[in-house]
Coordinates of C-alpha atoms in Angstrom, one line a residue:
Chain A
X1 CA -22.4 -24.3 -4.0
X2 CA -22.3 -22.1 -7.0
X3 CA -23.1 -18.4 -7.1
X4 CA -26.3 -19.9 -9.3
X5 CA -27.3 -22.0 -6.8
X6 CA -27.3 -20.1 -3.7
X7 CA -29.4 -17.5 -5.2
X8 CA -31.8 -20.2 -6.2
X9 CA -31.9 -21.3 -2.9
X10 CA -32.5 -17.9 -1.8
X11 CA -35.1 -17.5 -4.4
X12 CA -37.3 -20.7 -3.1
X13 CA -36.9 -19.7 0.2
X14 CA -34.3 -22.0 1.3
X15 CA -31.6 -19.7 2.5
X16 CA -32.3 -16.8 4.9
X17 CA -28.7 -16.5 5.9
X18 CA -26.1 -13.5 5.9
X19 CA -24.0 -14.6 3.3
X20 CA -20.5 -13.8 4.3
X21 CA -18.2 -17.0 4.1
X22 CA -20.6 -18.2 0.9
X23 CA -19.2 -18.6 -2.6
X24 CA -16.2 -16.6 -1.4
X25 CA -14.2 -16.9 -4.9
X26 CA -17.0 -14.5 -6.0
X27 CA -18.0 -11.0 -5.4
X28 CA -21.0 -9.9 -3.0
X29 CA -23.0 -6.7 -3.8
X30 CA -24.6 -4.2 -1.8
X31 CA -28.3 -3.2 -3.3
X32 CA -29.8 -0.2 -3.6
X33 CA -33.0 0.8 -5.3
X34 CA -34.8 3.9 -6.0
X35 CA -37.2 5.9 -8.4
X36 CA -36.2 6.6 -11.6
X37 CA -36.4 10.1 -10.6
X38 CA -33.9 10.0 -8.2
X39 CA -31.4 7.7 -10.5
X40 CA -29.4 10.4 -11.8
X41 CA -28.6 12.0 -8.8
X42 CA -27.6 8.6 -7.1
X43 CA -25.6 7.7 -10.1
X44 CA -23.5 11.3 -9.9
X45 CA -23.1 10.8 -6.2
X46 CA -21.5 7.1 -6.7
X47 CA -19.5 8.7 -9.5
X48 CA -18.3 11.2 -6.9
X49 CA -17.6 9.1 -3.7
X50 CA -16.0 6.3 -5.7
X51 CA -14.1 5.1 -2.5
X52 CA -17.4 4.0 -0.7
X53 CA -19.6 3.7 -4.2
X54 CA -17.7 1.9 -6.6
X55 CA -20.3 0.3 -9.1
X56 CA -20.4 -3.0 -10.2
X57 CA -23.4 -2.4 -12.4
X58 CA -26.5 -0.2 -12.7
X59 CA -29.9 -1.2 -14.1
X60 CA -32.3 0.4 -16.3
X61 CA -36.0 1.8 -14.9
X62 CA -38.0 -1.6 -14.3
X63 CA -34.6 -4.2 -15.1
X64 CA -34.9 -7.0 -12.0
X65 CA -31.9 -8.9 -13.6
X66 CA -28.3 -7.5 -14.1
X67 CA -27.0 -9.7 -16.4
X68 CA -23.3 -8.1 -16.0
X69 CA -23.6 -9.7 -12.4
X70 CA -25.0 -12.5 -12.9
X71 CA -26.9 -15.7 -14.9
X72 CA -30.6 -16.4 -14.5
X73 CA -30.7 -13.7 -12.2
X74 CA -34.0 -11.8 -10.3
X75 CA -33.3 -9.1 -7.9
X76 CA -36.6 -9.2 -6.3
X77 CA -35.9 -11.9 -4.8
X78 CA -32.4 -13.2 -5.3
X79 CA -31.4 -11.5 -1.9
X80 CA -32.1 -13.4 1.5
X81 CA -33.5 -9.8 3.1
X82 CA -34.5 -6.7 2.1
X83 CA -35.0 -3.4 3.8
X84 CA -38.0 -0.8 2.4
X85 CA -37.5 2.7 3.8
X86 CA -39.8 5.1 3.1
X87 CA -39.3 9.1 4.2
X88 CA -36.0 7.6 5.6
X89 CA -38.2 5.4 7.8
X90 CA -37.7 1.5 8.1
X91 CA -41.3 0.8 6.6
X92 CA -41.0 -3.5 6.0
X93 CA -38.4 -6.3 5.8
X94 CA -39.7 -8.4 3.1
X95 CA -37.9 -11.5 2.1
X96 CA -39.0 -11.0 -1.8
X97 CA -39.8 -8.0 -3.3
X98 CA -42.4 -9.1 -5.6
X99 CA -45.5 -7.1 -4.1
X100 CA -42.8 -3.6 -4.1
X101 CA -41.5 -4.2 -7.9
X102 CA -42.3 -1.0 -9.6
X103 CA -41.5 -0.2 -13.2
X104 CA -39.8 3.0 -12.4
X105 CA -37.5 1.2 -9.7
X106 CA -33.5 1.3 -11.0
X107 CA -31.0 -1.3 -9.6
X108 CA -27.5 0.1 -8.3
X109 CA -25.0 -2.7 -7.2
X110 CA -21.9 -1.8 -5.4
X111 CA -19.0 -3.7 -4.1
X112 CA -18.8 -4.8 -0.9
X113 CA -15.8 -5.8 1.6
X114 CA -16.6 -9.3 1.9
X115 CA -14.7 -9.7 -1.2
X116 CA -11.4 -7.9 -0.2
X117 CA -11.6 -10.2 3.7
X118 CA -11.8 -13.3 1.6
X119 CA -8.7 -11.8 -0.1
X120 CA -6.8 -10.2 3.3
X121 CA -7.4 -14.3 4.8
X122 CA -6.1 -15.8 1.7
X123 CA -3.0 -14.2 2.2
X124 CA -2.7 -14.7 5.8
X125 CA -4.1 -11.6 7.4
X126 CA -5.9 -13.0 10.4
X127 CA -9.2 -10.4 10.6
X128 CA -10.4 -10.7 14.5
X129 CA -14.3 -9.9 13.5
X130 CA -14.9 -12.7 11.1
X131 CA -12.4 -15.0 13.6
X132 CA -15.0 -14.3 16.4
X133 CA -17.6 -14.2 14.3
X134 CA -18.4 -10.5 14.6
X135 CA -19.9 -8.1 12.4
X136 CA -16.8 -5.4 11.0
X137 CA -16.8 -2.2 13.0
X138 CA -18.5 0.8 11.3
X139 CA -17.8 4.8 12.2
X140 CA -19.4 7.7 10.8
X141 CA -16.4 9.7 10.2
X142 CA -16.2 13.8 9.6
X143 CA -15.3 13.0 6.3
X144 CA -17.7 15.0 4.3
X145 CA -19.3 12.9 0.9
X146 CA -19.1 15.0 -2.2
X147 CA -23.1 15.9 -2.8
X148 CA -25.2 15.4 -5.6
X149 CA -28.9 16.0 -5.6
X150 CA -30.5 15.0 -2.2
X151 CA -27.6 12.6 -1.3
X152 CA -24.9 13.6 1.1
X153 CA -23.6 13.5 4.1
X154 CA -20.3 11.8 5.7
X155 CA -18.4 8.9 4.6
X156 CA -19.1 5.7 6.7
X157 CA -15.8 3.5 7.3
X158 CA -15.2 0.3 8.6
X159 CA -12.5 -0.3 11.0
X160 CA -9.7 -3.9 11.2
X161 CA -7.1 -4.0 13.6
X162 CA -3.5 -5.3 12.2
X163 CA 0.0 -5.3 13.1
X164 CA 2.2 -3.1 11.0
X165 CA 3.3 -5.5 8.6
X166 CA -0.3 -6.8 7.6
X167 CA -1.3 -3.0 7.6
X168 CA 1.1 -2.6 4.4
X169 CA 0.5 -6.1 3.1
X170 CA -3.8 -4.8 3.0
X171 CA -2.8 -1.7 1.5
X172 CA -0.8 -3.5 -1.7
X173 CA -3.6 -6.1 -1.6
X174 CA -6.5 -3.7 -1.5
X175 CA -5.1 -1.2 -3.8
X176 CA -5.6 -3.8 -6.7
X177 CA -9.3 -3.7 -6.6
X178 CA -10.8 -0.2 -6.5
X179 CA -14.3 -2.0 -7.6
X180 CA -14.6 -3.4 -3.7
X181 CA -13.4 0.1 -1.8
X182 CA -9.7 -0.3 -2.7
X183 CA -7.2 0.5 -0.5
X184 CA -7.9 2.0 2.8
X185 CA -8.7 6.3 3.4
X186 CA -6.7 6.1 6.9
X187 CA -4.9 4.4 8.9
X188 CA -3.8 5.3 13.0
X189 CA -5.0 7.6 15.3
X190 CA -8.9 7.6 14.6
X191 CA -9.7 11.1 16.0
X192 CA -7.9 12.3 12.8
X193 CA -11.3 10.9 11.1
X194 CA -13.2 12.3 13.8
X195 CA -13.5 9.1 15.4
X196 CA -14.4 10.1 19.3
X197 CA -14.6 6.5 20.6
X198 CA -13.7 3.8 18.7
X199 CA -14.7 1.0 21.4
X200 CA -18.0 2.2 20.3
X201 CA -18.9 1.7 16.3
X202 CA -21.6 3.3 15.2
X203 CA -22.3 -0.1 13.5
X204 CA -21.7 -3.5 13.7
X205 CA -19.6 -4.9 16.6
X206 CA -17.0 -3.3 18.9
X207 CA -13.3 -5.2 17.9
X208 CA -10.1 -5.3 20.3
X209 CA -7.2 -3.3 18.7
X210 CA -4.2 -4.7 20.8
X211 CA -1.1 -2.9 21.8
X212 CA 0.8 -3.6 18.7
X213 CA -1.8 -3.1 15.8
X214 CA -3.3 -0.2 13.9
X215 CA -6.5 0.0 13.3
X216 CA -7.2 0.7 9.5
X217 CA -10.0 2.0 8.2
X218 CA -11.5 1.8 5.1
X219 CA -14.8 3.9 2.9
X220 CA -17.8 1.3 3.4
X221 CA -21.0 0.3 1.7
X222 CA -22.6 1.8 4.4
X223 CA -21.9 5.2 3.3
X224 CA -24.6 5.1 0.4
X225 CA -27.1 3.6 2.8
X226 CA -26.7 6.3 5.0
X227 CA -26.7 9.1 2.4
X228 CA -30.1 7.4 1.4
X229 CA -31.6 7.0 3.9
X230 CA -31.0 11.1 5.1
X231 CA -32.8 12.0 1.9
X232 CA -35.7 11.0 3.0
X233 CA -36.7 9.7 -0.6
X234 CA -40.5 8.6 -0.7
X235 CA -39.3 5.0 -1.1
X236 CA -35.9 3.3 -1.1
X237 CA -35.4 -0.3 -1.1
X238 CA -31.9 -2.2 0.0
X239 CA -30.4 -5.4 1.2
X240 CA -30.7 -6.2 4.6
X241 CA -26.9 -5.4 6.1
X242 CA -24.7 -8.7 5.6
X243 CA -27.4 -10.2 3.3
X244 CA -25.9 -9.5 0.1
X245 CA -26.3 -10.3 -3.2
X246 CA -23.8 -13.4 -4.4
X247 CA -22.8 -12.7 -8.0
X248 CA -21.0 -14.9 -10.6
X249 CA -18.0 -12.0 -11.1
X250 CA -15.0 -13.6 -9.5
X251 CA -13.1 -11.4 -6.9
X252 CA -10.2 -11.8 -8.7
X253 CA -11.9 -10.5 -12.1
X254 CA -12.3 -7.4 -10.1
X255 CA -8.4 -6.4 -10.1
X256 CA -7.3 -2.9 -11.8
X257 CA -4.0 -4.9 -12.4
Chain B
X1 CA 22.8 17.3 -17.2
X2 CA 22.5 13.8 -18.3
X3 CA 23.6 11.2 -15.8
X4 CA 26.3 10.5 -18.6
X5 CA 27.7 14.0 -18.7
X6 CA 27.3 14.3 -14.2
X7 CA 29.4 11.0 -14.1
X8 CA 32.1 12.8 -16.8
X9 CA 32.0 15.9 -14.4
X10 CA 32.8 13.5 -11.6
X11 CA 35.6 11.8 -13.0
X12 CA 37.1 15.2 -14.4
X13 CA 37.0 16.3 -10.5
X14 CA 34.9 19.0 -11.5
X15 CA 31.9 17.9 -9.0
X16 CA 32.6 16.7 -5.2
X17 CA 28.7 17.0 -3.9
X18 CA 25.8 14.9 -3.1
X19 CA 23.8 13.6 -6.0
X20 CA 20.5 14.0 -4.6
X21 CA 18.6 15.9 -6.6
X22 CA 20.6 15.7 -9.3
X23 CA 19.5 14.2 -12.4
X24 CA 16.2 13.0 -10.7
X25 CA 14.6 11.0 -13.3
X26 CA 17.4 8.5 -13.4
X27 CA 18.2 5.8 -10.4
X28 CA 21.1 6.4 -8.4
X29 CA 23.1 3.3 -6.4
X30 CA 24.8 2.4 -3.4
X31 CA 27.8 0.9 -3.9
X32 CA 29.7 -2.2 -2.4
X33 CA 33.1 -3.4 -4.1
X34 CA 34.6 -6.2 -2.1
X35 CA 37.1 -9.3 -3.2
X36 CA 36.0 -12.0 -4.9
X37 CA 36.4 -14.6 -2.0
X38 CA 33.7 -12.6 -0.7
X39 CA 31.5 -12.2 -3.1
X40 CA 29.3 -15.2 -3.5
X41 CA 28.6 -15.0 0.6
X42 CA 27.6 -10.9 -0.2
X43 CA 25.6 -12.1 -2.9
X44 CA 24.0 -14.5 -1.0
X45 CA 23.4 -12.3 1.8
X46 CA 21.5 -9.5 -0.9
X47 CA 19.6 -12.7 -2.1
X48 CA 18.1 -13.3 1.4
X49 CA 17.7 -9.7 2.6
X50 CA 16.3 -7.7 -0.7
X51 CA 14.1 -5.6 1.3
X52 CA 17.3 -3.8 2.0
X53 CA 19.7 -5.0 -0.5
X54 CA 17.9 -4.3 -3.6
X55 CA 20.9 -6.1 -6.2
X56 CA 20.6 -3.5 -9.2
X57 CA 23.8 -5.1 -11.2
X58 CA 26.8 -7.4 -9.9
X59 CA 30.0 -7.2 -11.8
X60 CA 32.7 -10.1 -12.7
X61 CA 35.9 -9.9 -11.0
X62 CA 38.0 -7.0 -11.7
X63 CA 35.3 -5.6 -13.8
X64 CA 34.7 -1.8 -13.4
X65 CA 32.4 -1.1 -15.7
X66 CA 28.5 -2.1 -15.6
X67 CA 27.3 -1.4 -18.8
X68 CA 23.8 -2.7 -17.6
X69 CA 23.7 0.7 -15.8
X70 CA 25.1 3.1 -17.8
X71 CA 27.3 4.0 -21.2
X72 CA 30.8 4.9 -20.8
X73 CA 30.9 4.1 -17.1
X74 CA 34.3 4.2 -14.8
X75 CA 33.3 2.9 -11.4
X76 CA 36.9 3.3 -10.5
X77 CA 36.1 7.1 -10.7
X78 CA 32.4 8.1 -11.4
X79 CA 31.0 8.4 -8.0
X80 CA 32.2 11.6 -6.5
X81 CA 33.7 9.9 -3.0
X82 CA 34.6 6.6 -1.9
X83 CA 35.3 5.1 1.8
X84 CA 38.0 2.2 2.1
X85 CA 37.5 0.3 4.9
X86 CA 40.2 -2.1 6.3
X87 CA 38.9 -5.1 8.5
X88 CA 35.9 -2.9 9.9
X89 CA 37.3 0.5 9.8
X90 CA 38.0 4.1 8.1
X91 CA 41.0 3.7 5.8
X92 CA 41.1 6.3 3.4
X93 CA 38.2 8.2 1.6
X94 CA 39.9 8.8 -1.4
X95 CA 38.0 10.6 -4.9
X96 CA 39.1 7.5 -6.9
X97 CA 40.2 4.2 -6.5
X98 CA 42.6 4.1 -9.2
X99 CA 45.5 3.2 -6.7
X100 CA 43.1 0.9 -4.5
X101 CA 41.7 -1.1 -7.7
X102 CA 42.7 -4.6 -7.7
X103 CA 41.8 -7.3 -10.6
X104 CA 39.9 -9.1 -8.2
X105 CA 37.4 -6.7 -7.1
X106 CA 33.6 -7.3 -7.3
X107 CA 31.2 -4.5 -7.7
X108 CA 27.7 -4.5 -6.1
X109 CA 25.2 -1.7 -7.4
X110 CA 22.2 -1.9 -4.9
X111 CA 19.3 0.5 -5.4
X112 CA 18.5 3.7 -3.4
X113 CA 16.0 5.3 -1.7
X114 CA 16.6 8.9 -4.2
X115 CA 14.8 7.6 -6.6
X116 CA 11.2 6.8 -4.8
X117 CA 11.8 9.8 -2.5
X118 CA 12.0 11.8 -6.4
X119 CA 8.3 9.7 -7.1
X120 CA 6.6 10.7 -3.9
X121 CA 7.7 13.9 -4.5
X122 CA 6.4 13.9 -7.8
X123 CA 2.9 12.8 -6.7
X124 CA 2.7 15.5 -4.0
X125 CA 3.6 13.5 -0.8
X126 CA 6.1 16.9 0.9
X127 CA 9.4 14.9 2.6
X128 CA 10.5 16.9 6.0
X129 CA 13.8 16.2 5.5
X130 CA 14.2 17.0 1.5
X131 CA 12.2 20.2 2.3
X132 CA 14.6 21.1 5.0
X133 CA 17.6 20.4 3.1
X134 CA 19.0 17.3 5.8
X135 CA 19.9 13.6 5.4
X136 CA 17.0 11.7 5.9
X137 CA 16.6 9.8 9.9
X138 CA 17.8 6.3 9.5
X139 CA 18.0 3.9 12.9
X140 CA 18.6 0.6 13.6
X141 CA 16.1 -2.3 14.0
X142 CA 15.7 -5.2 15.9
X143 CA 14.8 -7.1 13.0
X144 CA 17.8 -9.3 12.2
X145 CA 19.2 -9.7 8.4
X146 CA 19.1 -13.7 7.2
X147 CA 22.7 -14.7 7.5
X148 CA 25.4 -15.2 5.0
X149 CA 29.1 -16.1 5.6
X150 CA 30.3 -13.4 7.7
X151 CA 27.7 -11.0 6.3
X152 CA 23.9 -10.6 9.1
X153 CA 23.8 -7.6 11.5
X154 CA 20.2 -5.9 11.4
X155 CA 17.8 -4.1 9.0
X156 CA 19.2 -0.4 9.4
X157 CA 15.6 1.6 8.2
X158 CA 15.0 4.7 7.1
X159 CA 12.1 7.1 8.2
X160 CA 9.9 9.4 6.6
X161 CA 7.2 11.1 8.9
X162 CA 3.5 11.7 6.9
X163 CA -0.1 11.8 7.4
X164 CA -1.9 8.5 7.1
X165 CA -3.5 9.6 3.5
X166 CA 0.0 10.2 2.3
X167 CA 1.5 7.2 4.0
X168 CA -1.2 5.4 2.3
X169 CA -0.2 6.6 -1.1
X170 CA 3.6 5.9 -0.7
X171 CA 3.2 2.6 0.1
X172 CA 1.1 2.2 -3.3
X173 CA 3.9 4.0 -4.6
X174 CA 7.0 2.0 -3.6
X175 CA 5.3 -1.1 -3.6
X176 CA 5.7 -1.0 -7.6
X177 CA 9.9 -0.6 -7.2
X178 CA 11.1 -3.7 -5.3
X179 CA 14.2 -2.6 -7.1
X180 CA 14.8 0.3 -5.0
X181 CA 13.3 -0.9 -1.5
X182 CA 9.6 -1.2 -2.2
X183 CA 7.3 -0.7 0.1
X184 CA 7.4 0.2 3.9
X185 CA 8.9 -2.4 6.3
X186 CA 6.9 -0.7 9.1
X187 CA 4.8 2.1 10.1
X188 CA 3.4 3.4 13.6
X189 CA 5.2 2.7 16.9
X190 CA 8.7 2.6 16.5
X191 CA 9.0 0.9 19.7
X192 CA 7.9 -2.2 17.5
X193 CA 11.0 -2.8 16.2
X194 CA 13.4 -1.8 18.5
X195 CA 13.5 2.0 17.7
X196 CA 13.5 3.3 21.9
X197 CA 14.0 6.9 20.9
X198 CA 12.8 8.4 17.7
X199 CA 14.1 11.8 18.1
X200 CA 17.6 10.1 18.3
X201 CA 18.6 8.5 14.9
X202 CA 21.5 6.5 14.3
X203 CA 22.4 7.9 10.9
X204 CA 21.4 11.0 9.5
X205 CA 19.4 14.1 11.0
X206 CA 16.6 13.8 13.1
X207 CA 13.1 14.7 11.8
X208 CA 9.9 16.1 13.7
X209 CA 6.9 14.2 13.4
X210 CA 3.8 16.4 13.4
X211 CA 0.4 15.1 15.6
X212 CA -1.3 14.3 12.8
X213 CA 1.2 12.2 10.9
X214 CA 2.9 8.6 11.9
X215 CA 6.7 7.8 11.1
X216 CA 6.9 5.5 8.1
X217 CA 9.8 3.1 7.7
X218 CA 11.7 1.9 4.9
X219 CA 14.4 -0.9 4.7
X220 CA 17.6 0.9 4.5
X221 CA 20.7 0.7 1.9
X222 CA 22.7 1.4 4.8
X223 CA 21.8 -2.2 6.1
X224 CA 24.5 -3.9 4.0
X225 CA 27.5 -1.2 4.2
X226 CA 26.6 -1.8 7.9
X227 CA 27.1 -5.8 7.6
X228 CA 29.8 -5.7 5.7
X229 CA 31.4 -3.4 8.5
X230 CA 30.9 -5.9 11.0
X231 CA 32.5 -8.6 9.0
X232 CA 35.9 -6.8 9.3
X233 CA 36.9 -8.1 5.8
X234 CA 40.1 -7.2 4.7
X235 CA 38.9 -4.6 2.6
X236 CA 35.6 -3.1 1.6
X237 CA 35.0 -0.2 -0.4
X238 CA 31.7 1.7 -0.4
X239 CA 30.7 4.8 -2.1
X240 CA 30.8 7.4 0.6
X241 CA 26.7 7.8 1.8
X242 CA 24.9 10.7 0.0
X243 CA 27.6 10.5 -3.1
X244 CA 26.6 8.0 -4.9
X245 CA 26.3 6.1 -8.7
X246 CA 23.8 7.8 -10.8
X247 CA 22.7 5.7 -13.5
X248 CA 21.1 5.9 -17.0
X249 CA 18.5 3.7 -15.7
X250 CA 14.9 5.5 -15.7
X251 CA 13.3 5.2 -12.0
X252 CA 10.3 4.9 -14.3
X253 CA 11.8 1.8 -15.8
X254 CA 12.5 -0.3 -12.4
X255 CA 8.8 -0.6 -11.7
X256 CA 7.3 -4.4 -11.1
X257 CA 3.8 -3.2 -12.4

C-alpha cells in the first residue's frame, strides 16, 4: 500500500487503525491545529524546542492540504482519529474533521519516532515495545521547554531500553535525522531527567529494562501536545496518539547527511 | 610550532616530552615497526580489529619515511622516545633507532585518541584527566581481538567519564573519525565487558566518575602494542606511550563525513 492509498482508505472510512508498521519507508506526522491567532506563538515555540518540534511543514490559515507532505492530500480527514480539545478539555473524537474545519485553523506537522524505529529495526536494534506490541514509554521530564506565548511547560521523552552497543549504534543512526527528534537528550540513570519511577510512564506502556541495557531517552511528539493542551487554547485539534498522518516524504529523504 | 618544526626539535634532541597538547590541530600516531615476516599477519590483524587499530599509513620494508604523513619525516628519529622489545620484553628505550634500524623494518602509523580528545575539547565536552594534567584510565576488556598469526589478545579501552548530554555529543563527535577510533565501544557498566574494578586501571591514572556522569569507553591504541607483546616476536619497536608521531595531517581532514 502506498502512502496515497492508505490515506484514501482513511479518507473513505476504510482504515481506523494506529498506523505504526504502515508504509514504514515513509515518514508519519504528528498534527496539530490551532487559530490563526495562536500560530505565531506555536511556530516560535517549535522553533525553540526543536528536539521535540522539529517541523516537517506548516500550513497557511484555512490550507487542509500540505502539499510538501503529500499528493492529493486533505487533513480533515486523511488521519484515522482526531482529538478536539477545547480549554484544554478533551471535547470530541471525530474521525473527520469536516463539521470543525474553520478558515482560521493553521496546520503544524511534526516528525514523529515511528520513522527513526523503522530505522533502529532496519539496522538490527531489536525495540522490546513494538516486539510485544506495546505502546513506547513516555515521561514528563524536569526538563523545562523554552516558552513562547501561552506554550510551555516540560519536555515529554520517550524511553527504549538497549544494550550498550545498540545505545551508540541509535545515537549515530538518530543523529542523521534531526527532522524526526534526532539523536537522543539522555541516556542512563533517569532521575538525572527527573524521572522518579520509570516502571511507571506517564504515557504509553511500562517496558522491561534488563540488567544489561540502558534505557535511552529521547524529546517526543508528546511534548507539543502537552504544551497545548496546558494553554488552555479555546480550541485545539490533533491526531489521536499513534494515529498519525502517513506522508509521501521518505524517511530516508529526511537525513541532515 | 608546526608539526614539521616539533618533529626537527625532536630529532635535534632538543624536546624529550609528551606531545599531547602540542600542535593540537594536527593528528598524532602510535607507532608499531616490526620485520617484514611479520608484517602481513600485523596488517591483517589491524584489518580485522580497526576499532582499535585505526591503520593511518603502512610503510615498505626498510622505509623510514611516510611521506603520506608528513614532509621531511625521519621515523628513525622524530618521535621523542622509542621502546625495543625483544620476544615480549623491555630491551632498551633508546631516543633513536639509528643503531636498531634494519632494512627490513616495517612501519605501522595507527591513529590516536589526542586528536578527538583536542575535538571534544574544542566543542566544550571538559576531560577529567586532561584537566587534571594525568594519562587518561585505560583497562582491559573481555572483548577478544579477531586473530591474526601470532597477533589476538583483547581490546585494551580507554575511558573518559561524562554526563549523558556530553556522552551523547562525543559519540556524534568521534563517530565522524574512524581513523582515529571512532565512536565509543561501550558506555555504562563496566562490569559489561569485563572491567571488575573501575577505580583500578590497567594503564594510565585512575579517574573519578562524578554521580551524574557514566564512564564512556573508547577502543584503545594500546590494544595492538599489547598483542604484539604477547606474540614475543623477535623484536618489536613501539614509540614509547604518550611520545608519539605528530603528523601534518589535519584532525579536521580524517573525518568520514
Amino acid at each position: 500500500m502506498t502512502p496515497l492509498e492508505l490515506r484514501r482508505q482513511v479518507r473513505d472510512g476504510h482504515f481506523r487503525l494506529p498506523t505504526a508498521g504502515y508504509c514504514g519507508v515513509h515518514a508519519q506526522a504528528n498534527l496539530v491545529i490551532l487559530p490563526q491567532q495562536y500560530a505565531a506563538d506555536f511556530l516560535l515555540f517549535c522553533q525553540r524546542n526543536p528536539r521535540a518540534c522539529p517541523l516537517l511543514a506548516v500550513g497557511t490559515p484555512g490550507q487542509w492540504n500540505l502539499p510538501a507532505l503529500g499528493h492529493d492530500m486533505d487533513l480533515r480527514s486523511d488521519v484515522p482519529g482526531y482529538n478536539v480539545y477545547r480549554h484544554g478539555e478533551l471535547a470530541a473524537q471525530p474521525q473527520s474533521l469536516h463539521e470543525w474545519w474553520r478558515d482560521d485553523l493553521v496546520v503544524f506537522a511534526i516528525g514523529c519516532s515511528f520513522s527513526f524505529e523503522q530505522m533502529l529495526i532496519d539496522a538490527g536494534i531489536a525495540l522490546r515495545h513494538v516486539a510485544q506490541r506495546r505502546n513506547v514509554a513516555m515521561y514528563r521530564s524536569s526538563r523545562a521547554n523554552q516558552v513562547a506565548g501561552p506554550f510551555g511547560g516540560e519536555m515529554v521523552v520517550s524511553m527504549r531500553p538497549m544494550k550498550a552497543a545498540d545505545a551508540i549504534r541509535a545515537i549515530q543512526i538518530t543523529s542523521r535525522f534531526p527532522a524526526i527528534h534526532g539523536a537522543p537528550v539522555h541516556l542512563g540513570d533517569p532521575a538525572l531527567i527527573g524521572i522518579a519511577d520509570i516502571a511507571r510512564p506517564d504515557y504509553g506502556d511500562p517496558v522491561e529494562i534488563m540488567a544489561d541495557e540502558l534505557p535511552v531517552f529521547w524529546a517526543c511528539g508528546v511534548t507539543p501536545q502537552e504544551a497545548i493542551r496546558h494553554a488552555r487554547l479555546p480550541l485545539v485539534i490533533t491526531h489521536q496518539p499513534g494515529y498519525m498522518l502517513v506522508t509521501d516524504i521518505r524517511n530516508a529523504d529526511l537525513a541532515a547527511f
